[in-house]
C-alpha cells in the first residue's frame, strides 16, 4: 500500500520507526521488535538507513519483514555516501522486495568529508526527483521545525523544503520536537511558503535521560523548561523517567490531535513496550 493513501484520509493515525542492527547476528532481534510493534497495528513502520549507508540489505530485509506482518513499510534511503548507481541498485532491490514507500534523505555529512559532484546526489531534492522520474514509489522526505542544523536560517531551510515538494515528494516527516508551539509556528511558516503536503509530526518518547542529551546535541532540538524539569527530577531513576517520558509524549500527541495534527510518527528507539504504553493511553483517540 502507498503511504500517501493514509494521508489522504485525514483521521488521527500513528506510525512507528525502527532501526536495523549494525551486524547480521542482531537481525532476528530487530525482527522481534517489528513483531511486537505489529501487534498494535501502526499505520506503517519506517525502517531507518545506517548512517554510513553501508547496510542497505538490513533496511530492506527488515522492511520486508514489516510487510510480511501485513503493515506497509517505509524504507529510509540516504544518498550522500553513495554513488548514483549504488542508490539505483538499492532502489532496484527494494522494488524487487515489494517495498513501495521510501523516505528520501541526504544523510549526515561525516565531519571533514566532501563528496564528488559527479555521480553523487548533493541534496535530498535531487534524490526525490530521481526516484519520482523512475516511478513506482511513494516518496517521503524530512523536515525540521527548528531548522536543519546546517541551514543559515529557518527561512532558507523552508525554501529548501519547498524544493523537496517541487521535486515530487508525497509527504514530510518532522524531526523530533518537545514543544508543540514550535511545530505550530513551523506549520504556519511552511504554509506561507506554499508547502501543501501532509506533514507527520515526529514524537520521541524520552525514557532515558542519557538518550536525550546525546540526541539533542546531534539534531539541534531544544528542550522546553517543563521537560527539562522532568529530566532533572527523574533522570536518575529509570522507572520514574520511563513513566514521565511516556506521559509527556502522550500529552504532546493529544494536544497535537486536538489542534488538527492528525499524523503522528513515533520514534520508538526499538522499545515496543514504550510504543504499546502510548497506544494504550491513546486508545479511542487514534485509529
Ligand atoms: P536535505 O534536504 O538535502 O537538507 C540538508 C541541508 O541542506 C539543509 O540545511 C537544507 O536547508 C540544505 N539544502 C537542501 N537542499 C538544498 C539545495 N538544493 N541547495 C542548497 N541547500 C540545500 N539519517 C540517516 O542516516 N538515516 C536515516 O534513516 C535517517 N532518517 C531520518 C528521518 C527523519 C524523519 C529525519 C528528520 C532525519 C533523518 N535522518 C536520517 C537524518 C538526516 O539524514 C539528516 O538530518 C541530514 O543531515 C539531512 O538530510 P535531509 O534529507 O533533510 O537533507
mmCIF file of C-alpha atoms and ligand atoms in Angstrom:
data_model
loop_
_atom_site.group_PDB
_atom_site.id
_atom_site.type_symbol
_atom_site.label_atom_id
_atom_site.label_comp_id
_atom_site.label_asym_id
_atom_site.label_seq_id
_atom_site.Cartn_x
_atom_site.Cartn_y
_atom_site.Cartn_z
ATOM 1 C CA UNK A 1 0.000 0.000 0.000
ATOM 2 C CA UNK A 2 1.190 3.513 -0.766
ATOM 3 C CA UNK A 3 1.505 5.585 2.398
ATOM 4 C CA UNK A 4 0.107 8.625 0.559
ATOM 5 C CA UNK A 5 -3.276 6.846 0.678
ATOM 6 C CA UNK A 6 -3.224 7.121 4.502
ATOM 7 C CA UNK A 7 -2.501 10.805 4.290
ATOM 8 C CA UNK A 8 -5.465 11.360 2.019
ATOM 9 C CA UNK A 9 -7.733 10.111 4.845
ATOM 10 C CA UNK A 10 -7.332 12.897 7.356
ATOM 11 C CA UNK A 11 -8.050 10.975 10.550
ATOM 12 C CA UNK A 12 -5.765 10.545 13.590
ATOM 13 C CA UNK A 13 -3.216 7.828 12.921
ATOM 14 C CA UNK A 14 0.127 6.819 14.301
ATOM 15 C CA UNK A 15 3.115 5.195 12.626
ATOM 16 C CA UNK A 16 6.348 3.916 14.208
ATOM 17 C CA UNK A 17 10.065 3.906 13.413
ATOM 18 C CA UNK A 18 12.526 1.060 13.962
ATOM 19 C CA UNK A 19 16.233 0.903 13.230
ATOM 20 C CA UNK A 20 18.084 -2.087 11.782
ATOM 21 C CA UNK A 21 21.115 -3.580 13.542
ATOM 22 C CA UNK A 22 24.722 -2.835 12.573
ATOM 23 C CA UNK A 23 25.583 -6.539 12.407
ATOM 24 C CA UNK A 24 23.822 -9.522 10.855
ATOM 25 C CA UNK A 25 23.660 -11.547 14.082
ATOM 26 C CA UNK A 26 21.265 -8.974 15.605
ATOM 27 C CA UNK A 27 18.792 -9.004 12.712
ATOM 28 C CA UNK A 28 16.495 -11.519 14.384
ATOM 29 C CA UNK A 29 16.248 -9.257 17.487
ATOM 30 C CA UNK A 30 15.171 -6.365 15.257
ATOM 31 C CA UNK A 31 12.554 -8.599 13.622
ATOM 32 C CA UNK A 32 11.177 -9.407 17.082
ATOM 33 C CA UNK A 33 10.833 -5.664 17.728
ATOM 34 C CA UNK A 34 8.814 -5.412 14.490
ATOM 35 C CA UNK A 35 6.622 -8.374 15.543
ATOM 36 C CA UNK A 36 5.869 -6.664 18.874
ATOM 37 C CA UNK A 37 5.087 -3.349 17.181
ATOM 38 C CA UNK A 38 2.889 -5.055 14.583
ATOM 39 C CA UNK A 39 0.528 -6.108 17.391
ATOM 40 C CA UNK A 40 -0.515 -2.509 17.932
ATOM 41 C CA UNK A 41 -1.241 -2.144 14.189
ATOM 42 C CA UNK A 42 0.510 1.144 13.375
ATOM 43 C CA UNK A 43 -0.447 2.798 10.051
ATOM 44 C CA UNK A 44 3.048 1.912 8.808
ATOM 45 C CA UNK A 45 6.506 1.167 10.163
ATOM 46 C CA UNK A 46 9.519 3.068 8.884
ATOM 47 C CA UNK A 47 12.947 1.430 8.867
ATOM 48 C CA UNK A 48 15.989 3.697 9.113
ATOM 49 C CA UNK A 49 19.102 3.513 6.958
ATOM 50 C CA UNK A 50 22.526 3.046 8.569
ATOM 51 C CA UNK A 51 24.267 6.447 8.875
ATOM 52 C CA UNK A 52 27.213 5.463 6.635
ATOM 53 C CA UNK A 53 24.895 3.822 4.098
ATOM 54 C CA UNK A 54 26.803 0.543 4.341
ATOM 55 C CA UNK A 55 23.985 -1.839 5.307
ATOM 56 C CA UNK A 56 21.063 -1.270 2.895
ATOM 57 C CA UNK A 57 20.364 -5.008 2.942
ATOM 58 C CA UNK A 58 19.375 -4.843 6.655
ATOM 59 C CA UNK A 59 16.958 -1.971 5.971
ATOM 60 C CA UNK A 60 15.484 -3.900 3.064
ATOM 61 C CA UNK A 61 15.228 -7.180 4.961
ATOM 62 C CA UNK A 62 13.583 -5.526 7.960
ATOM 63 C CA UNK A 63 11.191 -3.651 5.633
ATOM 64 C CA UNK A 64 10.225 -6.958 4.024
ATOM 65 C CA UNK A 65 9.638 -8.369 7.483
ATOM 66 C CA UNK A 66 7.339 -5.414 8.312
ATOM 67 C CA UNK A 67 5.326 -6.126 5.166
ATOM 68 C CA UNK A 68 5.132 -9.844 5.967
ATOM 69 C CA UNK A 69 3.202 -8.739 9.081
ATOM 70 C CA UNK A 70 0.586 -7.006 6.887
ATOM 71 C CA UNK A 71 1.889 -3.481 7.619
ATOM 72 C CA UNK A 72 3.216 -1.104 4.941
ATOM 73 C CA UNK A 73 6.952 -0.422 5.287
ATOM 74 C CA UNK A 74 8.640 2.908 4.683
ATOM 75 C CA UNK A 75 12.306 2.268 3.827
ATOM 76 C CA UNK A 76 14.651 5.157 4.571
ATOM 77 C CA UNK A 77 17.350 5.789 1.966
ATOM 78 C CA UNK A 78 20.262 8.229 2.239
ATOM 79 C CA UNK A 79 22.310 9.280 -0.785
ATOM 80 C CA UNK A 80 25.306 11.375 0.283
ATOM 81 C CA UNK A 81 27.619 8.443 0.977
ATOM 82 C CA UNK A 82 26.766 6.562 -2.223
ATOM 83 C CA UNK A 83 27.203 6.896 -5.958
ATOM 84 C CA UNK A 84 24.067 7.402 -8.036
ATOM 85 C CA UNK A 85 24.452 3.896 -9.470
ATOM 86 C CA UNK A 86 24.585 2.420 -5.949
ATOM 87 C CA UNK A 87 21.403 4.299 -4.979
ATOM 88 C CA UNK A 88 19.777 2.916 -8.137
ATOM 89 C CA UNK A 89 20.773 -0.604 -7.151
ATOM 90 C CA UNK A 90 19.252 -0.129 -3.672
ATOM 91 C CA UNK A 91 16.012 1.041 -5.323
ATOM 92 C CA UNK A 92 16.042 -1.964 -7.692
ATOM 93 C CA UNK A 93 16.397 -4.257 -4.673
ATOM 94 C CA UNK A 94 13.572 -2.505 -2.784
ATOM 95 C CA UNK A 95 11.329 -2.763 -5.823
ATOM 96 C CA UNK A 96 12.118 -6.472 -6.189
ATOM 97 C CA UNK A 97 11.303 -6.922 -2.477
ATOM 98 C CA UNK A 98 7.870 -5.296 -2.981
ATOM 99 C CA UNK A 99 8.658 -2.170 -0.925
ATOM 100 C CA UNK A 100 6.732 0.772 -2.372
ATOM 101 C CA UNK A 101 7.448 3.572 0.099
ATOM 102 C CA UNK A 102 10.783 5.352 0.522
ATOM 103 C CA UNK A 103 11.870 8.190 2.828
ATOM 104 C CA UNK A 104 14.398 10.008 0.630
ATOM 105 C CA UNK A 105 17.199 11.658 2.612
ATOM 106 C CA UNK A 106 20.555 13.229 2.004
ATOM 107 C CA UNK A 107 22.091 11.819 5.200
ATOM 108 C CA UNK A 108 24.568 13.489 7.546
ATOM 109 C CA UNK A 109 27.928 14.538 6.152
ATOM 110 C CA UNK A 110 30.684 12.930 8.259
ATOM 111 C CA UNK A 111 32.993 15.601 9.720
ATOM 112 C CA UNK A 112 35.723 16.692 7.340
ATOM 113 C CA UNK A 113 34.285 14.750 4.377
ATOM 114 C CA UNK A 114 33.490 16.118 0.947
ATOM 115 C CA UNK A 115 31.811 14.218 -1.864
ATOM 116 C CA UNK A 116 32.400 14.468 -5.601
ATOM 117 C CA UNK A 117 29.742 16.345 -7.555
ATOM 118 C CA UNK A 118 29.937 13.755 -10.299
ATOM 119 C CA UNK A 119 27.803 10.641 -9.874
ATOM 120 C CA UNK A 120 26.556 11.860 -6.450
ATOM 121 C CA UNK A 121 23.335 13.474 -5.297
ATOM 122 C CA UNK A 122 24.200 16.517 -3.175
ATOM 123 C CA UNK A 123 20.764 17.155 -1.621
ATOM 124 C CA UNK A 124 17.605 15.216 -0.905
ATOM 125 C CA UNK A 125 15.589 17.130 -3.541
ATOM 126 C CA UNK A 126 17.838 15.614 -6.244
ATOM 127 C CA UNK A 127 17.246 12.110 -4.898
ATOM 128 C CA UNK A 128 13.483 12.712 -4.706
ATOM 129 C CA UNK A 129 13.380 13.926 -8.320
ATOM 130 C CA UNK A 130 15.332 10.850 -9.471
ATOM 131 C CA UNK A 131 13.028 8.420 -7.633
ATOM 132 C CA UNK A 132 9.943 10.139 -8.981
ATOM 133 C CA UNK A 133 11.367 10.068 -12.530
ATOM 134 C CA UNK A 134 11.941 6.340 -12.153
ATOM 135 C CA UNK A 135 8.349 5.864 -10.877
ATOM 136 C CA UNK A 136 6.700 3.199 -8.732
ATOM 137 C CA UNK A 137 7.453 4.651 -5.259
ATOM 138 C CA UNK A 138 5.602 6.875 -2.836
ATOM 139 C CA UNK A 139 8.294 9.264 -1.548
ATOM 140 C CA UNK A 140 8.519 10.927 1.841
ATOM 141 C CA UNK A 141 11.141 13.449 2.988
ATOM 142 C CA UNK A 142 12.423 15.017 6.204
ATOM 143 C CA UNK A 143 11.624 18.454 7.612
ATOM 144 C CA UNK A 144 12.912 20.382 10.607
ATOM 145 C CA UNK A 145 10.563 22.506 12.748
ATOM 146 C CA UNK A 146 13.587 24.175 14.402
ATOM 147 C CA UNK A 147 15.565 24.387 11.141
ATOM 148 C CA UNK A 148 18.191 21.943 9.920
ATOM 149 C CA UNK A 149 21.445 22.480 11.882
ATOM 150 C CA UNK A 150 23.398 23.350 8.696
ATOM 151 C CA UNK A 151 20.872 25.873 7.371
ATOM 152 C CA UNK A 152 21.852 29.558 7.755
ATOM 153 C CA UNK A 153 18.318 30.354 8.977
ATOM 154 C CA UNK A 154 14.835 28.822 9.125
ATOM 155 C CA UNK A 155 13.563 30.763 6.141
ATOM 156 C CA UNK A 156 16.267 29.372 3.835
ATOM 157 C CA UNK A 157 15.634 25.911 5.222
ATOM 158 C CA UNK A 158 11.945 26.286 4.291
ATOM 159 C CA UNK A 159 12.924 27.371 0.764
ATOM 160 C CA UNK A 160 14.902 24.135 0.565
ATOM 161 C CA UNK A 161 11.934 22.190 1.938
ATOM 162 C CA UNK A 162 9.834 23.686 -0.846
ATOM 163 C CA UNK A 163 12.386 22.279 -3.328
ATOM 164 C CA UNK A 164 11.591 18.797 -1.996
ATOM 165 C CA UNK A 165 7.871 19.353 -2.540
ATOM 166 C CA UNK A 166 8.566 20.707 -6.050
ATOM 167 C CA UNK A 167 10.753 17.652 -6.771
ATOM 168 C CA UNK A 168 7.683 15.453 -6.241
ATOM 169 C CA UNK A 169 7.735 14.366 -2.572
ATOM 170 C CA UNK A 170 4.400 12.988 -1.341
ATOM 171 C CA UNK A 171 4.669 13.805 2.377
ATOM 172 C CA UNK A 172 7.043 15.035 5.081
ATOM 173 C CA UNK A 173 8.000 13.709 8.500
ATOM 174 C CA UNK A 174 9.407 16.118 11.073
ATOM 175 C CA UNK A 175 12.493 15.874 13.178
ATOM 176 C CA UNK A 176 11.552 15.316 16.825
ATOM 177 C CA UNK A 177 10.410 18.322 18.876
ATOM 178 C CA UNK A 178 9.321 18.643 22.501
ATOM 179 C CA UNK A 179 7.389 21.893 22.354
ATOM 180 C CA UNK A 180 4.247 21.761 20.203
ATOM 181 C CA UNK A 181 4.245 25.541 19.734
ATOM 182 C CA UNK A 182 7.415 25.129 17.693
ATOM 183 C CA UNK A 183 5.539 22.773 15.364
ATOM 184 C CA UNK A 184 2.506 25.059 15.085
ATOM 185 C CA UNK A 185 4.745 28.010 14.145
ATOM 186 C CA UNK A 186 6.582 25.822 11.631
ATOM 187 C CA UNK A 187 3.313 24.662 10.011
ATOM 188 C CA UNK A 188 2.235 28.272 9.629
ATOM 189 C CA UNK A 189 5.560 29.343 8.082
ATOM 190 C CA UNK A 190 5.506 26.289 5.771
ATOM 191 C CA UNK A 191 2.006 27.213 4.616
ATOM 192 C CA UNK A 192 3.214 30.754 3.825
ATOM 193 C CA UNK A 193 5.922 29.192 1.592
ATOM 194 C CA UNK A 194 3.260 27.296 -0.344
ATOM 195 C CA UNK A 195 4.029 23.950 1.263
ATOM 196 C CA UNK A 196 0.841 21.938 0.999
ATOM 197 C CA UNK A 197 1.998 18.340 1.504
ATOM 198 C CA UNK A 198 0.857 16.376 4.575
ATOM 199 C CA UNK A 199 3.320 16.683 7.467
ATOM 200 C CA UNK A 200 3.655 13.910 10.020
ATOM 201 C CA UNK A 201 4.749 15.049 13.496
ATOM 202 C CA UNK A 202 7.762 13.106 14.818
ATOM 203 C CA UNK A 203 7.433 12.367 18.533
ATOM 204 C CA UNK A 204 10.204 10.804 20.578
ATOM 205 C CA UNK A 205 9.187 9.379 23.970
ATOM 206 C CA UNK A 206 12.224 10.046 26.143
ATOM 207 C CA UNK A 207 12.564 7.258 28.659
ATOM 208 C CA UNK A 208 16.287 7.608 29.489
ATOM 209 C CA UNK A 209 17.970 10.892 30.419
ATOM 210 C CA UNK A 210 21.243 9.859 28.748
ATOM 211 C CA UNK A 211 19.434 9.176 25.467
ATOM 212 C CA UNK A 212 18.096 12.721 25.265
ATOM 213 C CA UNK A 213 21.384 14.509 25.911
ATOM 214 C CA UNK A 214 23.080 12.631 23.063
ATOM 215 C CA UNK A 215 20.151 13.006 20.650
ATOM 216 C CA UNK A 216 19.650 16.709 21.262
ATOM 217 C CA UNK A 217 23.294 17.538 20.748
ATOM 218 C CA UNK A 218 23.158 15.730 17.377
ATOM 219 C CA UNK A 219 19.996 17.234 15.902
ATOM 220 C CA UNK A 220 19.691 20.674 17.496
ATOM 221 C CA UNK A 221 16.254 20.115 19.072
ATOM 222 C CA UNK A 222 15.524 22.380 22.054
ATOM 223 C CA UNK A 223 14.281 21.208 25.440
ATOM 224 C CA UNK A 224 11.394 23.262 26.876
ATOM 225 C CA UNK A 225 11.795 24.131 30.600
ATOM 226 C CA UNK A 226 8.842 21.893 31.545
ATOM 227 C CA UNK A 227 10.522 18.869 30.025
ATOM 228 C CA UNK A 228 13.969 19.860 31.349
ATOM 229 C CA UNK A 229 12.475 19.826 34.885
ATOM 230 C CA UNK A 230 11.178 16.291 34.330
ATOM 231 C CA UNK A 231 14.643 15.153 33.327
ATOM 232 C CA UNK A 232 16.245 16.954 36.304
ATOM 233 C CA UNK A 233 13.769 15.375 38.720
ATOM 234 C CA UNK A 234 13.526 11.811 37.320
ATOM 235 C CA UNK A 235 16.629 11.402 35.145
ATOM 236 C CA UNK A 236 18.457 9.254 37.699
ATOM 237 C CA UNK A 237 15.533 6.932 38.314
ATOM 238 C CA UNK A 238 14.874 4.797 35.217
ATOM 239 C CA UNK A 239 11.415 3.553 36.225
ATOM 240 C CA UNK A 240 10.117 7.062 37.032
ATOM 241 C CA UNK A 241 11.759 8.576 33.950
ATOM 242 C CA UNK A 242 10.065 5.969 31.758
ATOM 243 C CA UNK A 243 6.635 6.768 33.224
ATOM 244 C CA UNK A 244 7.192 10.518 32.918
ATOM 245 C CA UNK A 245 8.549 10.196 29.345
ATOM 246 C CA UNK A 246 5.520 8.169 28.239
ATOM 247 C CA UNK A 247 3.133 10.626 29.919
ATOM 248 C CA UNK A 248 4.866 13.634 28.303
ATOM 249 C CA UNK A 249 4.748 12.066 24.805
ATOM 250 C CA UNK A 250 1.085 11.092 25.313
ATOM 251 C CA UNK A 251 0.162 14.655 26.298
ATOM 252 C CA UNK A 252 2.089 16.069 23.359
ATOM 253 C CA UNK A 253 0.171 13.793 20.969
ATOM 254 C CA UNK A 254 -3.234 14.598 22.482
ATOM 255 C CA UNK A 255 -2.517 18.325 22.133
ATOM 256 C CA UNK A 256 -1.411 17.828 18.504
ATOM 257 C CA UNK A 257 -4.538 15.898 17.589
ATOM 258 C CA UNK A 258 -6.738 18.417 19.428
ATOM 259 C CA UNK A 259 -5.161 21.110 17.246
ATOM 260 C CA UNK A 260 -5.729 19.258 13.967
ATOM 261 C CA UNK A 261 -2.375 17.482 13.503
ATOM 262 C CA UNK A 262 -3.582 14.007 12.621
ATOM 263 C CA UNK A 263 -0.405 12.200 11.585
ATOM 264 C CA UNK A 264 1.951 11.179 14.356
ATOM 265 C CA UNK A 265 5.207 9.299 13.795
ATOM 266 C CA UNK A 266 6.631 7.674 16.908
ATOM 267 C CA UNK A 267 10.410 7.327 17.238
ATOM 268 C CA UNK A 268 10.284 4.074 19.178
ATOM 269 C CA UNK A 269 14.060 3.572 19.649
ATOM 270 C CA UNK A 270 13.260 -0.144 19.225
ATOM 271 C CA UNK A 271 11.326 -0.141 22.524
ATOM 272 C CA UNK A 272 7.954 -1.689 21.561
ATOM 273 C CA UNK A 273 6.793 -1.675 25.187
ATOM 274 C CA UNK A 274 7.048 2.123 25.218
ATOM 275 C CA UNK A 275 5.076 2.399 21.951
ATOM 276 C CA UNK A 276 2.485 -0.006 23.365
ATOM 277 C CA UNK A 277 2.056 2.077 26.530
ATOM 278 C CA UNK A 278 1.466 5.217 24.438
ATOM 279 C CA UNK A 279 -1.007 3.419 22.175
ATOM 280 C CA UNK A 280 -2.868 2.195 25.257
ATOM 281 C CA UNK A 281 -3.085 5.754 26.580
ATOM 282 C CA UNK A 282 -4.497 6.893 23.225
ATOM 283 C CA UNK A 283 -6.977 4.103 22.688
ATOM 284 C CA UNK A 284 -10.117 5.525 21.089
ATOM 285 C CA UNK A 285 -8.294 8.716 20.036
ATOM 286 C CA UNK A 286 -6.021 7.023 17.475
ATOM 287 C CA UNK A 287 -7.447 4.561 14.974
HETATM 288 P P1 LIG B 1 18.459 17.926 2.698
HETATM 289 O O1 LIG B 1 17.028 18.131 2.473
HETATM 290 O O2 LIG B 1 19.327 17.735 1.479
HETATM 291 O O3 LIG B 1 18.985 19.180 3.541
HETATM 292 C C1 LIG B 1 20.304 19.220 4.098
HETATM 293 C C2 LIG B 1 20.736 20.676 4.283
HETATM 294 O O4 LIG B 1 20.977 21.291 3.009
HETATM 295 C C3 LIG B 1 19.710 21.574 4.962
HETATM 296 O O5 LIG B 1 20.402 22.502 5.748
HETATM 297 C C4 LIG B 1 18.985 22.261 3.811
HETATM 298 O O6 LIG B 1 18.464 23.532 4.186
HETATM 299 C C5 LIG B 1 20.073 22.376 2.762
HETATM 300 N N1 LIG B 1 19.588 22.178 1.391
HETATM 301 C C6 LIG B 1 18.650 21.269 0.987
HETATM 302 N N2 LIG B 1 18.506 21.318 -0.358
HETATM 303 C C7 LIG B 1 19.370 22.257 -0.801
HETATM 304 C C8 LIG B 1 19.699 22.739 -2.111
HETATM 305 N N3 LIG B 1 19.116 22.255 -3.209
HETATM 306 N N4 LIG B 1 20.654 23.702 -2.211
HETATM 307 C C9 LIG B 1 21.261 24.210 -1.100
HETATM 308 N N5 LIG B 1 20.979 23.776 0.157
HETATM 309 C C10 LIG B 1 20.063 22.815 0.306
HETATM 310 N N6 LIG B 1 19.797 9.873 8.696
HETATM 311 C C11 LIG B 1 20.275 8.636 8.384
HETATM 312 O O7 LIG B 1 21.498 8.475 8.198
HETATM 313 N N7 LIG B 1 19.437 7.550 8.267
HETATM 314 C C12 LIG B 1 18.103 7.669 8.428
HETATM 315 O O8 LIG B 1 17.372 6.662 8.313
HETATM 316 C C13 LIG B 1 17.552 8.949 8.762
HETATM 317 N N8 LIG B 1 16.212 9.117 8.940
HETATM 318 C C14 LIG B 1 15.706 10.372 9.210
HETATM 319 C C15 LIG B 1 14.309 10.540 9.343
HETATM 320 C C16 LIG B 1 13.771 11.800 9.627
HETATM 321 C C17 LIG B 1 12.272 11.950 9.749
HETATM 322 C C18 LIG B 1 14.651 12.915 9.809
HETATM 323 C C19 LIG B 1 14.070 14.261 10.166
HETATM 324 C C20 LIG B 1 16.028 12.755 9.670
HETATM 325 C C21 LIG B 1 16.569 11.503 9.358
HETATM 326 N N9 LIG B 1 17.965 11.304 9.191
HETATM 327 C C22 LIG B 1 18.457 10.056 8.884
HETATM 328 C C23 LIG B 1 18.885 12.421 9.375
HETATM 329 C C24 LIG B 1 19.163 13.177 8.027
HETATM 330 O O9 LIG B 1 19.859 12.328 7.153
HETATM 331 C C25 LIG B 1 19.993 14.422 8.362
HETATM 332 O O10 LIG B 1 19.234 15.340 9.082
HETATM 333 C C26 LIG B 1 20.693 15.091 7.184
HETATM 334 O O11 LIG B 1 21.683 15.989 7.703
HETATM 335 C C27 LIG B 1 19.789 15.886 6.261
HETATM 336 O O12 LIG B 1 19.013 15.073 5.478
HETATM 337 P P2 LIG B 1 17.861 15.733 4.547
HETATM 338 O O13 LIG B 1 17.315 14.655 3.709
HETATM 339 O O14 LIG B 1 16.929 16.534 5.363
HETATM 340 O O15 LIG B 1 18.785 16.712 3.639
#
